Coordinates of C-alpha atoms in Angstrom, one line a residue:
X893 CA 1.2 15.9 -5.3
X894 CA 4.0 14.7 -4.6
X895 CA 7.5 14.6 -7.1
X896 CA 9.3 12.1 -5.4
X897 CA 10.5 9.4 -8.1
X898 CA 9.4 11.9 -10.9
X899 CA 11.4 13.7 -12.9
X900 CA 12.4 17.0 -12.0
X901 CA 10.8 19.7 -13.7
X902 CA 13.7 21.4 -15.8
X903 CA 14.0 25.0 -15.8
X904 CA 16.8 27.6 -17.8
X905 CA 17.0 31.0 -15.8
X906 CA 19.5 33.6 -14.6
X907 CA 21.5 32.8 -11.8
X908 CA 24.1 35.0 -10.0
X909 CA 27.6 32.8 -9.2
X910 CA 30.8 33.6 -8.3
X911 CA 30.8 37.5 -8.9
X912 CA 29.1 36.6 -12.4
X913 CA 25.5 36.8 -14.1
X914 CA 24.9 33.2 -16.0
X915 CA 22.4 31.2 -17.5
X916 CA 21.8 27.9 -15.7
X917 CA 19.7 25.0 -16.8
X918 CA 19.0 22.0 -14.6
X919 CA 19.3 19.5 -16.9
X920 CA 22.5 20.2 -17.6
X921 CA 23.8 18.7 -14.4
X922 CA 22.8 15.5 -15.3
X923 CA 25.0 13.1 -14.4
X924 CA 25.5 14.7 -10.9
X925 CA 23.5 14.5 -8.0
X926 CA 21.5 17.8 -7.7
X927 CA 20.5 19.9 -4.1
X928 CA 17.9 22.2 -4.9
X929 CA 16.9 24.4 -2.0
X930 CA 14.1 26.9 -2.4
X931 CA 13.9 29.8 0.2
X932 CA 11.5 33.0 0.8
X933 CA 13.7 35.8 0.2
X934 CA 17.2 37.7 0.1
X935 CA 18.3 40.0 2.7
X936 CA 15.8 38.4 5.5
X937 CA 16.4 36.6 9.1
X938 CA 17.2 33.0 8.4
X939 CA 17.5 33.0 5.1
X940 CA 21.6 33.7 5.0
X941 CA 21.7 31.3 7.4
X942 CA 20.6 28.7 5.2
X943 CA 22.8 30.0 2.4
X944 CA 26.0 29.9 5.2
X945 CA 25.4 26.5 5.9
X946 CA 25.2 25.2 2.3
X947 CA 28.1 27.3 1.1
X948 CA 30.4 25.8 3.9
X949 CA 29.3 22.7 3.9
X950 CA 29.9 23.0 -0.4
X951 CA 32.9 21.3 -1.1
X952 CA 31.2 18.0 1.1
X953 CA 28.6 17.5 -1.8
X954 CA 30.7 18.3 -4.1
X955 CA 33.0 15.3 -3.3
X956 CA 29.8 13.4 -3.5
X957 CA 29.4 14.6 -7.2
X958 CA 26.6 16.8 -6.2
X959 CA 25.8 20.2 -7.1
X960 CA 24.0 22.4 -4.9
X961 CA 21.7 25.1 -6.4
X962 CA 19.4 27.7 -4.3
X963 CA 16.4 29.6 -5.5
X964 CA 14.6 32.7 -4.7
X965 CA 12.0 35.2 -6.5
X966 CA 15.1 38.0 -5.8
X967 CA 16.7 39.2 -9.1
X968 CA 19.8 38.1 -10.1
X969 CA 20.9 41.7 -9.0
X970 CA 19.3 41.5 -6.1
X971 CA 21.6 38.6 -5.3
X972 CA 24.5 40.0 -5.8
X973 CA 23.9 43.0 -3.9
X974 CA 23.3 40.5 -0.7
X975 CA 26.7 38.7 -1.4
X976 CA 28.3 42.1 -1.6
X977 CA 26.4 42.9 1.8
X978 CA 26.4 40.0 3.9
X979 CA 29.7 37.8 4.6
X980 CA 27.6 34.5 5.4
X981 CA 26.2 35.1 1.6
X982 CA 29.3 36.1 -0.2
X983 CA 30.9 32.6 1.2
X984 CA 28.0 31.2 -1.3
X985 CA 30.3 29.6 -4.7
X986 CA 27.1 27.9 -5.7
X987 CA 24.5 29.1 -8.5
X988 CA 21.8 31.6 -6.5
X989 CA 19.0 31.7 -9.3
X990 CA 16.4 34.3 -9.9
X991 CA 12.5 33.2 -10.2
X992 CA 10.5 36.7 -10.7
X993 CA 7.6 35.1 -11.5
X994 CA 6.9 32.3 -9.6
X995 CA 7.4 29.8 -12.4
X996 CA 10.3 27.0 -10.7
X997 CA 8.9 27.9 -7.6
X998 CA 5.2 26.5 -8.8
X999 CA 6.9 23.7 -11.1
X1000 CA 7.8 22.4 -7.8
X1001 CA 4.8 23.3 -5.9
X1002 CA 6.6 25.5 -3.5
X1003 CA 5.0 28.7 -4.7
X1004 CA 3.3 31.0 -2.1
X1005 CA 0.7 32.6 -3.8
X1006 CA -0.2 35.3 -0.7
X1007 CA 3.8 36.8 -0.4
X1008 CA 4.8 36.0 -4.1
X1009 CA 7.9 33.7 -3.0
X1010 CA 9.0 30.2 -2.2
X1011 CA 8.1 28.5 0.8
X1012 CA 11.6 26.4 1.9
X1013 CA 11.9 23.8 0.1
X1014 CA 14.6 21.3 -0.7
X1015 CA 14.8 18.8 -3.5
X1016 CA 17.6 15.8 -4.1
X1017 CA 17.3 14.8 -8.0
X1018 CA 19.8 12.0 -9.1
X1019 CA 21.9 11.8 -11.8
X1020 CA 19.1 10.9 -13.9
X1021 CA 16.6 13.8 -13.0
X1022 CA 14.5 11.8 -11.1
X1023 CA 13.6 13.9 -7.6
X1024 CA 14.7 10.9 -4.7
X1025 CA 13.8 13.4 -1.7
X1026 CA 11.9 16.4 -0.9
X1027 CA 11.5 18.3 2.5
X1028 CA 9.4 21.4 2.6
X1029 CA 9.2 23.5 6.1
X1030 CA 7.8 26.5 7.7
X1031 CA 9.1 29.7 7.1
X1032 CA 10.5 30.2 10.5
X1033 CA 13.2 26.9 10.3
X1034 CA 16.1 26.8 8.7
X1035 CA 16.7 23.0 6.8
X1036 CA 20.1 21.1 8.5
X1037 CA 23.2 20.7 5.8
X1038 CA 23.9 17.9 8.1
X1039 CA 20.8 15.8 7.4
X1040 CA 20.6 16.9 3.7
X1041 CA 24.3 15.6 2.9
X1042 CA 23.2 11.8 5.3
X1043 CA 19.8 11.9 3.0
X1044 CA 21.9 12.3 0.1
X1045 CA 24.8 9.7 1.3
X1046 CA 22.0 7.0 2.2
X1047 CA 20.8 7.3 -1.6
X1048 CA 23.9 7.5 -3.0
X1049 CA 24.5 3.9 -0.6
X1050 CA 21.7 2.4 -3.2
X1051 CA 20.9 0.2 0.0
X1052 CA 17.9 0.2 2.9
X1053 CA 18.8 2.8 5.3
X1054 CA 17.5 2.9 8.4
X1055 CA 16.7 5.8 10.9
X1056 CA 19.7 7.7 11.3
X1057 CA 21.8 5.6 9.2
X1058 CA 25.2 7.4 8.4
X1059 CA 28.1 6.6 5.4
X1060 CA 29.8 3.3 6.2
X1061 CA 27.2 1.8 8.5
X1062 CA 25.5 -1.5 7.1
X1063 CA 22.3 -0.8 5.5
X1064 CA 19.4 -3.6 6.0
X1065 CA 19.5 -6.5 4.3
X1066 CA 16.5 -8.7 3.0

């Protein structure tokens, strides 16, 4: 089933950010647009790459009053040992958060019961909590930054968008 224009099930857990072990709790971030991207596991193949792209590509969605949040079933420690160990990871400045058991991960049905971690997953929640976009892909492909931050520009535009619309063209009008 599907959460798009549902609220966004809230979770409180521990999150590894910026060199520091802290609570986060979605619904605090209301008020901001919210990127939350799901992946398998730390220290794997595409997984820093994912982590890379959103960490450079930060600062964009933060100009767009967006907050960018990744999850994983890796501890919090666990975390911080790949951002001590992998440059791509340790460019990461956004909250990495810990889901041992499954329990975000299966809120937003991205929960792979056979391996015990998230499928890739990738949720846009407005200010509101209200989930606008989902996208959830195979293991093997990494999600673009590019077409996450137009997705999130063309809801932000409140208009129609058309395919491949991008900030500052017209949207459709009816």
């Amino acid at each position: 089933m599907s959460l798009v224009n549902k609220a966004a099930p809230d979770f409180e857990a521990n999150a590894f950010v910026n060199g520091q072990i802290k609570k986060v709790r979605l619904s605090s971030y209301r008020g901001k647009w919210v990127v939350l991207f799901f992946y398998p596991a730390d220290f794997t193949f595409v997984c820093p790459t994912e982590v890379e792209g959103f960490a450079e590509d930060y600062e964009k969605f933060k100009k767009k009053n967006t907050e960018v949040i990744s999850v994983s079933a890796d501890t919090v420690y666990v975390h911080q040992a790949w951002v001590q160990h992998d440059e791509r990871v340790a460019k990461a400045k956004f909250p990495m958060v810990e889901d041992r058991k499954g329990t975000i991960a299966r809120a937003y049905d991205v929960y792979n019961e056979e391996t015990g971690n998230a499928q890739r997953g990738l949720f846009i929640i407005n200010p509101d909590g209200i989930v606008k976009y989902v996208v959830i892909t195979d293991d093997n492909v990494g999600r673009s930054t590019d077409e996450t931050l137009r997705v999130l520009e063309a809801l932000q535009s409140g208009g129609l968008c058309p395919v491949n619309w991008h900030e500052g063209e017209p949207t459709i009008k009816v």
